[in-house]
Coordinates of C-alpha atoms and ligand atoms in Angstrom, one line a residue:
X1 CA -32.9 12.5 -14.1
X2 CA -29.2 12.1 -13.2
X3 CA -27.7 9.0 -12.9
X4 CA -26.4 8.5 -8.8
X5 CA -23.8 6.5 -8.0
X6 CA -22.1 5.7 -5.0
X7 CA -18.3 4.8 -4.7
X8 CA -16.7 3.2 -1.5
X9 CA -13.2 4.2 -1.1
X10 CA -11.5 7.4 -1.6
X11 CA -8.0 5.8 -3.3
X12 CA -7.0 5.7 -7.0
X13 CA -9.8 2.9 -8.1
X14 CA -12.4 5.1 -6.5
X15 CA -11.7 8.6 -7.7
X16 CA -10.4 7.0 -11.1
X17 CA -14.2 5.5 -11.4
X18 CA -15.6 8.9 -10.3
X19 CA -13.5 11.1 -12.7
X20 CA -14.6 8.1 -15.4
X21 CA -18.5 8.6 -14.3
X22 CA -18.3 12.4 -14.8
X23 CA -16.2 12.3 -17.9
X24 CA -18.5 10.0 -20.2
X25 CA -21.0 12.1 -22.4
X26 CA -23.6 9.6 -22.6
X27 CA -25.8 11.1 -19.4
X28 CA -25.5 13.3 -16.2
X29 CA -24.4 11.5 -13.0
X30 CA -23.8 12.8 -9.6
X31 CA -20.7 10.6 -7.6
X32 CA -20.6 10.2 -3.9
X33 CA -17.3 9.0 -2.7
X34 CA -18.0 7.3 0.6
X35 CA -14.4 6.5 2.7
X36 CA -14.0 5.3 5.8
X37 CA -11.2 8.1 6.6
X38 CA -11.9 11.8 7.0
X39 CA -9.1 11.6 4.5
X40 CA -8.8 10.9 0.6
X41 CA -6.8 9.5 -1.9
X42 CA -6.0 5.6 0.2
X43 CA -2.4 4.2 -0.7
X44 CA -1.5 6.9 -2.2
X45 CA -1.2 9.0 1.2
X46 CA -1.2 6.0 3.2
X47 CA 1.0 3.4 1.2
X48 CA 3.3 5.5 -1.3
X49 CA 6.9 6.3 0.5
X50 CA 6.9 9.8 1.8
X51 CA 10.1 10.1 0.2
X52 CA 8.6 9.5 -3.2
X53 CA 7.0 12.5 -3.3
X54 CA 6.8 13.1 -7.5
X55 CA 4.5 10.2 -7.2
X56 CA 3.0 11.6 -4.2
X57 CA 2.3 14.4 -6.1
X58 CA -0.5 12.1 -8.5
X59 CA -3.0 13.4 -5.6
X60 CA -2.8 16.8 -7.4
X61 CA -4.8 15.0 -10.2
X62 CA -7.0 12.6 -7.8
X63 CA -8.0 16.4 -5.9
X64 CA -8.9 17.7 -9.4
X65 CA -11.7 14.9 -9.8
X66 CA -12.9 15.5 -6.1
X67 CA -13.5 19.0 -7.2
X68 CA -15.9 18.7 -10.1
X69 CA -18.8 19.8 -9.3
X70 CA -20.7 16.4 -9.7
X71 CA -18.7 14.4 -7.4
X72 CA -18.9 15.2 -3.5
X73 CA -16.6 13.2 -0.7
X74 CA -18.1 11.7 2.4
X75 CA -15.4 11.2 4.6
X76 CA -15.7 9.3 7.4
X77 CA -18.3 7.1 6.2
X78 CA -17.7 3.1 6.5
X79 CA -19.4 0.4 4.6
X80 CA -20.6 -1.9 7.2
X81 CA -20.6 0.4 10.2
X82 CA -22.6 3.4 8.9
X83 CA -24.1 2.2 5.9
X84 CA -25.0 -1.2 4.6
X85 CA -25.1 -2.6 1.0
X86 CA -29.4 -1.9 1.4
X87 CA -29.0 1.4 2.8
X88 CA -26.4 2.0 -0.6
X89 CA -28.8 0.5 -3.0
X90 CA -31.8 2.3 -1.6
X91 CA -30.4 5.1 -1.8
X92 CA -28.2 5.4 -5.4
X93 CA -29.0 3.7 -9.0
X94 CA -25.2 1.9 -8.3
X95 CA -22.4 1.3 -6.1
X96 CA -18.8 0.7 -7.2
X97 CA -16.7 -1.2 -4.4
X98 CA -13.4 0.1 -4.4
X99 CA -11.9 -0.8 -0.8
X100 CA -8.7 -1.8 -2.0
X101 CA -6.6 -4.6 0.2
X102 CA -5.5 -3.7 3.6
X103 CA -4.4 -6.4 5.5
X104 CA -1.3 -8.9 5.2
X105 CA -0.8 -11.9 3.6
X106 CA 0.2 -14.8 6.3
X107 CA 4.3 -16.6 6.3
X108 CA 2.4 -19.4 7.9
X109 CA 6.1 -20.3 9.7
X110 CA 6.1 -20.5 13.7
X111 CA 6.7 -17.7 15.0
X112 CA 5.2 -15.6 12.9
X113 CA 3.5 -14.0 16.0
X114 CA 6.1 -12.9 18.3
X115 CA 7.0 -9.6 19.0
X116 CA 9.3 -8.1 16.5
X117 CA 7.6 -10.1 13.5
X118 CA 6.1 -7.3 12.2
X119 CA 3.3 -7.2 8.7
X120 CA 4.6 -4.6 6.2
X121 CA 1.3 -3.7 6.2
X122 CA 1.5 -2.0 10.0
X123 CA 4.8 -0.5 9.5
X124 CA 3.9 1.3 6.1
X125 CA 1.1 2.7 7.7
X126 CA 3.2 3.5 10.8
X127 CA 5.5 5.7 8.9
X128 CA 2.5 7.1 7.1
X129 CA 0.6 8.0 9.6
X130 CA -2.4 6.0 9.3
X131 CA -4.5 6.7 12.3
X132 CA -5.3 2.9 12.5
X133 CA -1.6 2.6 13.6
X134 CA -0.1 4.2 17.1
X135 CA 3.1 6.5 16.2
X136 CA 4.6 5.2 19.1
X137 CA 3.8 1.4 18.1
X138 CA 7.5 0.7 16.8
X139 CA 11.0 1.3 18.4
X140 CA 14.1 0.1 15.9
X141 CA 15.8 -1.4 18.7
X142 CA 17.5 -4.2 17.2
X143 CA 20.9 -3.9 15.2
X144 CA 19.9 -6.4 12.7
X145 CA 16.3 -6.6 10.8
X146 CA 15.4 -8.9 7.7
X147 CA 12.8 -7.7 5.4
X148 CA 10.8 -11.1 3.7
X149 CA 10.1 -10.3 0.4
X150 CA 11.5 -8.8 -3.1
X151 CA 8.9 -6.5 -4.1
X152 CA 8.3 -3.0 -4.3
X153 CA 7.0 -2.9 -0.9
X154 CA 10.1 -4.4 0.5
X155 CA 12.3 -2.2 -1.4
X156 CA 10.1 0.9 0.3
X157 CA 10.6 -0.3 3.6
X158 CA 14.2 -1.0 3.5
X159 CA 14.7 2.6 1.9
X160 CA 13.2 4.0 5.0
X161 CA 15.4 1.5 7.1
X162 CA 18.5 2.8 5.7
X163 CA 17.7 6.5 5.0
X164 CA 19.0 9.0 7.8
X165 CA 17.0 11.0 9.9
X166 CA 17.7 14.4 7.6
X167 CA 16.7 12.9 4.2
X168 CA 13.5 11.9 5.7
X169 CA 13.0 15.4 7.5
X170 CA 11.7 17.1 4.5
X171 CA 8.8 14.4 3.4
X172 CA 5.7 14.1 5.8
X173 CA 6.6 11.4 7.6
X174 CA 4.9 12.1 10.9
X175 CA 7.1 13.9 13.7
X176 CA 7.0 11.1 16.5
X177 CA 7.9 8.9 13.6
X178 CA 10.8 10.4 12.5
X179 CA 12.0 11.1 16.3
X180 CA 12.0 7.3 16.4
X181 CA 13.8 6.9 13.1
X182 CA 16.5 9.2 14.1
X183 CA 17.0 6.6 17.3
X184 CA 17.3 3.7 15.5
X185 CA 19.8 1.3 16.6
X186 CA 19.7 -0.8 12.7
X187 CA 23.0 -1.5 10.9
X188 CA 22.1 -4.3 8.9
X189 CA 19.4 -5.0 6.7
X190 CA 18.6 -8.4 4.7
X191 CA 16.3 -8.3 2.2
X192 CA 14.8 -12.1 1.2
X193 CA 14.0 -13.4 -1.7
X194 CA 12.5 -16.9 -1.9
X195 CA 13.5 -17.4 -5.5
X196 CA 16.3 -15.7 -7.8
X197 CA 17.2 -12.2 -8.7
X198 CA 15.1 -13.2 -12.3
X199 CA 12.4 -14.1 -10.1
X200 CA 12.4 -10.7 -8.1
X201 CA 9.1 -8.6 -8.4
X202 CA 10.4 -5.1 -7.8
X203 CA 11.0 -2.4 -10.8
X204 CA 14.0 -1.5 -11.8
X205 CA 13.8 2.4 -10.9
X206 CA 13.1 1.4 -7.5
X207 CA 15.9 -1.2 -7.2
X208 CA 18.7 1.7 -9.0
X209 CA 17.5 3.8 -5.5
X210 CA 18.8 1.1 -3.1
X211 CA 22.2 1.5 -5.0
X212 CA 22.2 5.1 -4.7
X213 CA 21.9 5.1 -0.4
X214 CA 23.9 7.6 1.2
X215 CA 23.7 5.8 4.3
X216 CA 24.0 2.4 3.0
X217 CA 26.4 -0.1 1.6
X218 CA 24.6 -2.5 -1.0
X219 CA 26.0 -5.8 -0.4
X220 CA 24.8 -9.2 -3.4
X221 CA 26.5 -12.6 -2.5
X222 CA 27.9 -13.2 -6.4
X223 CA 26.8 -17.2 -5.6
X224 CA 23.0 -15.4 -5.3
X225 CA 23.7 -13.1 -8.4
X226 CA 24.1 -16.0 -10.6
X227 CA 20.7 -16.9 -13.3
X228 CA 20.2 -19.2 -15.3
X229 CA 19.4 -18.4 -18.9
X230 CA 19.5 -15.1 -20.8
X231 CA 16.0 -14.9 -22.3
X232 CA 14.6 -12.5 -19.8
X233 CA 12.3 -9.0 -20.5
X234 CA 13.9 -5.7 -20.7
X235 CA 12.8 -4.8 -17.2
X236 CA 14.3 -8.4 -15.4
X237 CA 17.5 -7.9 -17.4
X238 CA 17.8 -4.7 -15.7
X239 CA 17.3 -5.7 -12.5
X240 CA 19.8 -8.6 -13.0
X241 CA 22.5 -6.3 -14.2
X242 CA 22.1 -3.9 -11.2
X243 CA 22.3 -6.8 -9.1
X244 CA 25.2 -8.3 -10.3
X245 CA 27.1 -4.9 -10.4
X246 CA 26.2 -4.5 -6.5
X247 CA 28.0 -8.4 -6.8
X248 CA 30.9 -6.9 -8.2
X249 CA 31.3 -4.1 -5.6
X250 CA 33.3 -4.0 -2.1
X251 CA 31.5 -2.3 0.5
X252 CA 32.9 1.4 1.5
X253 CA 31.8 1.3 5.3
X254 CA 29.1 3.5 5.5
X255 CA 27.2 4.0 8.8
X256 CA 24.5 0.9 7.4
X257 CA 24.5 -2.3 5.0
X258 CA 22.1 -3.9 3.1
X259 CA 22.6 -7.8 2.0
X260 CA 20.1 -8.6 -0.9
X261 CA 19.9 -12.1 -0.6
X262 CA 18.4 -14.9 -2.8
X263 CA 16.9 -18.7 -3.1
X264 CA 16.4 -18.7 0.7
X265 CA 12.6 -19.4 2.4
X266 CA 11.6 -18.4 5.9
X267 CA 11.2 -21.5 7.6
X268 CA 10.7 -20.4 11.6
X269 CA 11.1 -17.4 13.5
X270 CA 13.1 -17.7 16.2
X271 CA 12.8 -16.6 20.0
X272 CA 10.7 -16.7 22.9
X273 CA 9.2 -13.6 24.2
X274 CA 10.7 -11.7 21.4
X275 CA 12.2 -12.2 18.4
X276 CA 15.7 -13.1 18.5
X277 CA 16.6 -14.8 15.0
X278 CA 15.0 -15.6 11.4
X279 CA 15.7 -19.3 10.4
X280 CA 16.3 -19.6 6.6
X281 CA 16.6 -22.7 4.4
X282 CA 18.0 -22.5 0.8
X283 CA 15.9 -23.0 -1.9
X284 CA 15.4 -24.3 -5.5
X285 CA 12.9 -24.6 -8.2
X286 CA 11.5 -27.9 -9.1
X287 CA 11.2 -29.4 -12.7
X288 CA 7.3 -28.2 -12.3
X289 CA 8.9 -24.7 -11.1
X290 CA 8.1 -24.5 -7.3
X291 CA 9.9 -23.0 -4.6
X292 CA 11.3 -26.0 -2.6
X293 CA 13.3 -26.7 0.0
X294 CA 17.3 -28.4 -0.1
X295 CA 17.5 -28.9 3.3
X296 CA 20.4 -26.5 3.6
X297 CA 19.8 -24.2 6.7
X298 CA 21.2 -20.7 8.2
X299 CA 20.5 -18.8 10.8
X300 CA 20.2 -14.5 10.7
X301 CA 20.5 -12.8 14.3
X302 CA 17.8 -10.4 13.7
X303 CA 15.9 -8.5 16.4
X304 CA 12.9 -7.7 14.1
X305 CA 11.1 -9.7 10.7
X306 CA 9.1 -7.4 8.4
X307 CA 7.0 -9.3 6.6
X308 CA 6.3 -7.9 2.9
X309 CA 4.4 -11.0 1.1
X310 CA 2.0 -9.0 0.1
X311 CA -1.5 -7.5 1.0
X312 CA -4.8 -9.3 1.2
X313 CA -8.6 -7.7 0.1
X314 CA -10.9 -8.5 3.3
X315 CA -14.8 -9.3 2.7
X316 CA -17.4 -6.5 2.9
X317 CA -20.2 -7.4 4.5
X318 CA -23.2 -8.4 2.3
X319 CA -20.7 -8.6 -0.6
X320 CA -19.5 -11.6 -2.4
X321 CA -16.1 -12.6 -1.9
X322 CA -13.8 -15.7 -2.9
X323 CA -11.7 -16.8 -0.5
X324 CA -9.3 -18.4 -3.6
X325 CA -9.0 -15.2 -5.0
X326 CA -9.2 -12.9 -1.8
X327 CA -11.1 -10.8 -4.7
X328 CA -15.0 -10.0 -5.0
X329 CA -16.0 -12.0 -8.2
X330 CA -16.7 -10.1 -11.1
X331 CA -17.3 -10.1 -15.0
X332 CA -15.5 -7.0 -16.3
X333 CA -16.4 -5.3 -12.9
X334 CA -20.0 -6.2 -12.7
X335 CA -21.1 -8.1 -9.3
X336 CA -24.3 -8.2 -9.2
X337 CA -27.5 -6.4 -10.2
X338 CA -26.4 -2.6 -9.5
X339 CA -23.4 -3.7 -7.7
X340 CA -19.7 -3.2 -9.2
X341 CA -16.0 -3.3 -8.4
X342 CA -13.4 -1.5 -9.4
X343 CA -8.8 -1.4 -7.9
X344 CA -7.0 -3.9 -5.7
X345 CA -10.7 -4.9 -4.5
X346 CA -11.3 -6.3 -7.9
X347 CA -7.7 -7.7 -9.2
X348 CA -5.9 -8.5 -6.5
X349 CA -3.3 -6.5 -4.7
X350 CA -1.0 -5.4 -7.7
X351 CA -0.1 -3.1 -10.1
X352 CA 1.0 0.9 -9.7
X353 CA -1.6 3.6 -9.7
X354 CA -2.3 4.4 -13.2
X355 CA -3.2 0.3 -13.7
X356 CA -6.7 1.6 -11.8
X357 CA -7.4 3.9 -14.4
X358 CA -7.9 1.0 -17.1
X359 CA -9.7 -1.1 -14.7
X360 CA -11.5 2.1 -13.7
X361 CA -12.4 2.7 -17.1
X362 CA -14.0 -1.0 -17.5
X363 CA -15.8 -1.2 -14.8
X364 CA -18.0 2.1 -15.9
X365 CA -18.3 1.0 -19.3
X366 CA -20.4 -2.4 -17.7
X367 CA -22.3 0.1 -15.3
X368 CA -22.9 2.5 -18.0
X369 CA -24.2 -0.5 -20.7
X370 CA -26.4 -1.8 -18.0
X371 CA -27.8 0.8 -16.7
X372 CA -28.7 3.0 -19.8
X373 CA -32.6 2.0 -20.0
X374 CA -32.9 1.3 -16.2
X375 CA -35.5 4.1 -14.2
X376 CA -33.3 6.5 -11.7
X377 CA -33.5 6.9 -8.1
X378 CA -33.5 10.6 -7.1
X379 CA -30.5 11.4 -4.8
X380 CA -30.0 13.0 -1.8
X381 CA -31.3 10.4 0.3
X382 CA -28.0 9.2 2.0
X383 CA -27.9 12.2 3.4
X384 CA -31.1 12.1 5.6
X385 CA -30.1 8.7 6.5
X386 CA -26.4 9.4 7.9
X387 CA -28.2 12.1 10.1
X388 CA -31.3 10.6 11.2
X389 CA -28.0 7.7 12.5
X390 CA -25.6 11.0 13.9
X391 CA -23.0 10.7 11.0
X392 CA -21.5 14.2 10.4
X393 CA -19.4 12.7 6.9
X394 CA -16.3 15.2 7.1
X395 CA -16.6 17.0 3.7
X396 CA -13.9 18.1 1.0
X397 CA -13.9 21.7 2.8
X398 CA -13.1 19.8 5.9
X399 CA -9.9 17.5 4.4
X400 CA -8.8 21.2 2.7
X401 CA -9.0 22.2 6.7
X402 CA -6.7 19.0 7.4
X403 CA -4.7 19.7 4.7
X404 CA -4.1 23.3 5.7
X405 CA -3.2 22.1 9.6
X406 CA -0.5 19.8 8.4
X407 CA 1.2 22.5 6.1
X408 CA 1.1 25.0 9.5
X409 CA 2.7 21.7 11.2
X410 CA 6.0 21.9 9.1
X411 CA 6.1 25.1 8.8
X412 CA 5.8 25.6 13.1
X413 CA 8.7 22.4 12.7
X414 CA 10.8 24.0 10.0
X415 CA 10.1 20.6 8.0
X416 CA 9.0 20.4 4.5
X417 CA 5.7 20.8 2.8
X418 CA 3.3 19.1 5.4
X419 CA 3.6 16.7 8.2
X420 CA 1.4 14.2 8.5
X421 CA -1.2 14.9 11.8
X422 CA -1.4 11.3 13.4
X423 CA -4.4 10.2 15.0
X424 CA -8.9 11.0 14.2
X425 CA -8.5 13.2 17.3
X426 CA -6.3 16.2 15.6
X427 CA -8.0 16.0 12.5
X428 CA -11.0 16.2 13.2
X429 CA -9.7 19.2 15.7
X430 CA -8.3 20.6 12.3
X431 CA -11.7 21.4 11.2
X432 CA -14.3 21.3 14.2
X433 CA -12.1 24.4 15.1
Ligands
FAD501 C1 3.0 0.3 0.5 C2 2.6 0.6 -0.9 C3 3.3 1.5 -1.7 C4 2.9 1.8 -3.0 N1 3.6 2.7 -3.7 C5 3.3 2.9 -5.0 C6 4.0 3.8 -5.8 O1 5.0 4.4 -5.3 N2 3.7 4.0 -7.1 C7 2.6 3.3 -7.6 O2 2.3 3.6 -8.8 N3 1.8 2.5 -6.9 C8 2.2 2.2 -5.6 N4 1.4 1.3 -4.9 C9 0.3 0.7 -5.5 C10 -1.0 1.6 -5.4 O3 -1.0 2.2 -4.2 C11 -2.3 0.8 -5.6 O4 -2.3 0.3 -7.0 C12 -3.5 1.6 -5.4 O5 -3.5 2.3 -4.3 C13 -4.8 0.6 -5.3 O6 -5.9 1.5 -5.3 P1 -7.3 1.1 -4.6 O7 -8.2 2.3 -4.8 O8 -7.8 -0.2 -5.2 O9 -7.0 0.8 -3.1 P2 -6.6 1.8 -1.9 O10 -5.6 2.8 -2.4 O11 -6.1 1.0 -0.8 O12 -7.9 2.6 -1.5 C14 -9.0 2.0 -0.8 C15 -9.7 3.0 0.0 O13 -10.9 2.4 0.5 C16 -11.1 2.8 1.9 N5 -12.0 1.9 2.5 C17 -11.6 0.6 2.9 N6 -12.7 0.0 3.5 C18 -13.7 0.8 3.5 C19 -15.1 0.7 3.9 N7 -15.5 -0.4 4.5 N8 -15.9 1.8 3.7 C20 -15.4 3.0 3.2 N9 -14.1 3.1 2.7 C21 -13.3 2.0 2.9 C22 -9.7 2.9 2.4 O14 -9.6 3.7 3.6 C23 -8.9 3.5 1.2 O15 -8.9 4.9 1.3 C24 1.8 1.1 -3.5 C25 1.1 0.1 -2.8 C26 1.5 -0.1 -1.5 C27 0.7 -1.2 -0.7
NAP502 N1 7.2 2.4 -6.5 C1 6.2 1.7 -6.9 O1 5.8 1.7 -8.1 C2 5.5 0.7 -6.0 C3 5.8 0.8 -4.6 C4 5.2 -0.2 -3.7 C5 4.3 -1.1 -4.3 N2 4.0 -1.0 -5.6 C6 3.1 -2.0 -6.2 O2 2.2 -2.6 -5.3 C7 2.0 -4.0 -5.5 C8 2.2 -4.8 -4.3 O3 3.6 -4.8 -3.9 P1 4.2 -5.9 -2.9 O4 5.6 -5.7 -2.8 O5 3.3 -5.9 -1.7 O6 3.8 -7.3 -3.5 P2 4.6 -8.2 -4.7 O7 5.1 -7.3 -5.8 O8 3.6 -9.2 -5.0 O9 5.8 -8.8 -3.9 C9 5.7 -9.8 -2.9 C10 7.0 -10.5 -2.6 O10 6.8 -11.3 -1.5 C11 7.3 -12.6 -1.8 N3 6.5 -13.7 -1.1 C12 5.2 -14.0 -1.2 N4 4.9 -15.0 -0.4 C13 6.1 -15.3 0.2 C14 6.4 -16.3 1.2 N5 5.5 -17.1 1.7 N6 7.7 -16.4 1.6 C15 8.6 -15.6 1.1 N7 8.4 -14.7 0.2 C16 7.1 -14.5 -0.3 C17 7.1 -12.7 -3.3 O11 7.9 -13.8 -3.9 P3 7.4 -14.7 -5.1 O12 7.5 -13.8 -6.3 O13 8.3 -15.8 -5.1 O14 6.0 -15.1 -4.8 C18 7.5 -11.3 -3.7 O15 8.9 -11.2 -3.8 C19 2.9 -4.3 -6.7 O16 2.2 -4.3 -7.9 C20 3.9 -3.2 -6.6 O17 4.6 -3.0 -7.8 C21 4.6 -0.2 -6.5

């Protein structure tokens, strides 16, 4: 008899464990991919900047695995509201947890919950469309807007920031969305980093795009621009030479500006029914290498503080979870007896989208090697219980129906490929009709 497994979450680690399931030789297996959405593929349609659409383009491969015939999608499905971790292990030999991390990490500064001070988290999902967010949640009515953080998130978020209205029309940004992008009233943008420009976490590629803005001037304080040392890898060099070209540069008055800053920490956020200013206080490292404070202050006149610190795993319920780690504890991806772990979920909320292949690929091997003598479950049983509880799960046929609905969008908008449809309402519409 087939092996059955069930995977929660549709995003790279869960199709990545899927395609890994049906690819080994060793025995048949039928895959269930259990998400929460009616729609696949998690950060990579709801996290990857619509105008990166070459990466976008890595669902090509995730549909592929979605499309052999021993995998099947269940959209729609939640762990926790529909199903529980007995209902799962009734029901398949395994389950691989692969929920990724979708909430914020906290600035634990005052302030932090005023209006205006906003998680990267909410607005990446605002301009992708996520139907957990409202399109009409943000307006960008303030002329000035820092952006906490130096990673790749941050550098996503200020590209959309500084980007005009026509370079975003072609990606699928959703069309409420970019109606309130073309309104925006931002000029300047300051990106924070808490330590130096050695220290900064984003890639190189992704920091040569903030140079090339149409829109934007680049502006680095040479002061900031300045490391210590030379020993650095290949990638941190790169980013220090881009930097301290930017340093070198006078800006050339375009429409927007970005000031890359460094060695400054978020210390309060200031206003008192809205934001109305980000209070900074220089930084340095210690002799044991922490982030501390000089005492040195400055104040930024921002209207609006996206905060990009980083996302955060939340517990499943009935699963372990550390709440040092913010990770479900594992041994090469094995949780328990027939339960396993694979993406974000398992490591932590980093690395790009190929890094879940590998960690993928381990967590099957650990299934695989404890399973191989075990007696099967015969499948099919899930799908008595979801409709003896009313669950319809929206099927691949029915995303394909989604799909087709937002292509029909941009082409009624004279917009690129797709547009995102915004809400459960119209997609479900997209295929109930
Ligand atoms: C804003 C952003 C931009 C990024 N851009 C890039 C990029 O350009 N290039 C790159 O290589 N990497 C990028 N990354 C990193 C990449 O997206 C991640 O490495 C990858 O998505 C992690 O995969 P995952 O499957 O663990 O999690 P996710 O992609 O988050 O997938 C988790 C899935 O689980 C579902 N789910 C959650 N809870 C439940 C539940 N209870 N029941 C059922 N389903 C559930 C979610 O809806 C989601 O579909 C980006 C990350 C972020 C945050
Ligand atoms: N194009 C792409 O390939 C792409 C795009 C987006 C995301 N991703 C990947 O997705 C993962 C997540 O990215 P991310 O940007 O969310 O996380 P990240 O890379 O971990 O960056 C988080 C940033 O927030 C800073 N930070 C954390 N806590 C802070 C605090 N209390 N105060 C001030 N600053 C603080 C960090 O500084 P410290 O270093 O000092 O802690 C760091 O600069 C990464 O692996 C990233 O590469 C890739």
């Amino acid at each position: 008899m087939a092996l059955h497994v069930a995977v929660i979450g549709s995003g790279p680690a869960g199709i990545y464990t899927a395609e890994a399931l049906v690819k080994q030789s060793a025995e048949p297996v039928g895959v269930d991919v259990l998400e929460r959405l009616p729609t696949p593929y998690g950060l990579v349609r709801y996290g990857v900047a619509p105008d990166h659409t070459s990466i976008k383009s890595i669902a090509n491969y995730l549909r592929k695995v979605l499309e052999l015939p021993e995998v099947r999608f269940l959209g729609g499905v939640t762990l926790g509201e529909h199903v529980s971790v007995d209902d799962l292990l009734g029901a398949y030999d395994a389950v691989v947890y692969c929920t990724g991390a979708m909430v914020d990490r906290k600035l634990g500064i005052p302030g932090e919950d005023l209006p205006g001070s906003v998680a990267a988290t909410d607005f990446v999902n605002w301009y992708c469309g996520h139907p957990d967010v409202d399109p009409g949640r943000f307006t960008l009515d303030s002329s000035e807007v820092a952006v906490i953080g130096v990673g790749n998130v941050a550098v996503d978020v200020v590209r959309v920031l500084a980007k005009t209205h026509e370079e975003l029309r072609s990606t699928d940004v959703p069309h409420d969305v970019l109606e309130r992008l073309e309104a925006s009233q931002v000029k300047a943008i300051h990106m924070i980093g808490r330590r130096g420009p050695e220290h900064a976490k984003f890639t190189l590629k992704e920091l040569r795009e903030l140079g090339e803005l149409a829109n934007a001037d680049v502006c680095v304080r040479p002061d900031e621009a300045v490391v210590l040392g030379v020993d650095f890898p290949r990638q941190v060099q790169g980013n220090i030479k881009v930097l301290q070209s930017w340093a070198a540069r006078e800006p050339v008055g375009r429409p927007r500006r970005l000031d890359v800053r460094f060695w400054l920490r978020p210390v309060e956020i200031l206003g008192t029914e809205r934001v109305e200013g980000l209070k900074l206080e220089r930084t340095r490292l210690s002799e044991e290498g922490r982030v501390v404070g000089t005492g040195e202050f400055e104040t930024l006149p921002v209207g609006m503080v996206l905060r990009s610190v980083g996302y955060q795993s939340v517990p499943l319920p009935g699963v372990p979870f550390s709440d040092q780690t913010m990770t479900v504890p594992n041994e090469a991806g094995r949780v328990r007896d027939r339960e396993y772990v694979a993406g974000w979920l398992k490591r932590g909320p980093t690395g790009v989208i190929g890094t879940n292949k590998s960690d993928a690929a381990e967590t099957v091997r650990t299934l695989l090697a404890d399973l191989s003598d075990r007696p099967r479950v015969s499948g099919g049983a899930i799908d008595a219980l979801l409709a003896a509880r009313g669950v319809r799960p929206v099927t691949y046929e029915d995303w394909l129906a989604i799909e087709a609905a937002e292509a029909e969008l941009a082409r009624s908008l004279g917009r690129g490929e797709r547009v995102k449809l915004v809400g459960l309402e119209a997609m479900l519409r997209a295929f109930r009709s």
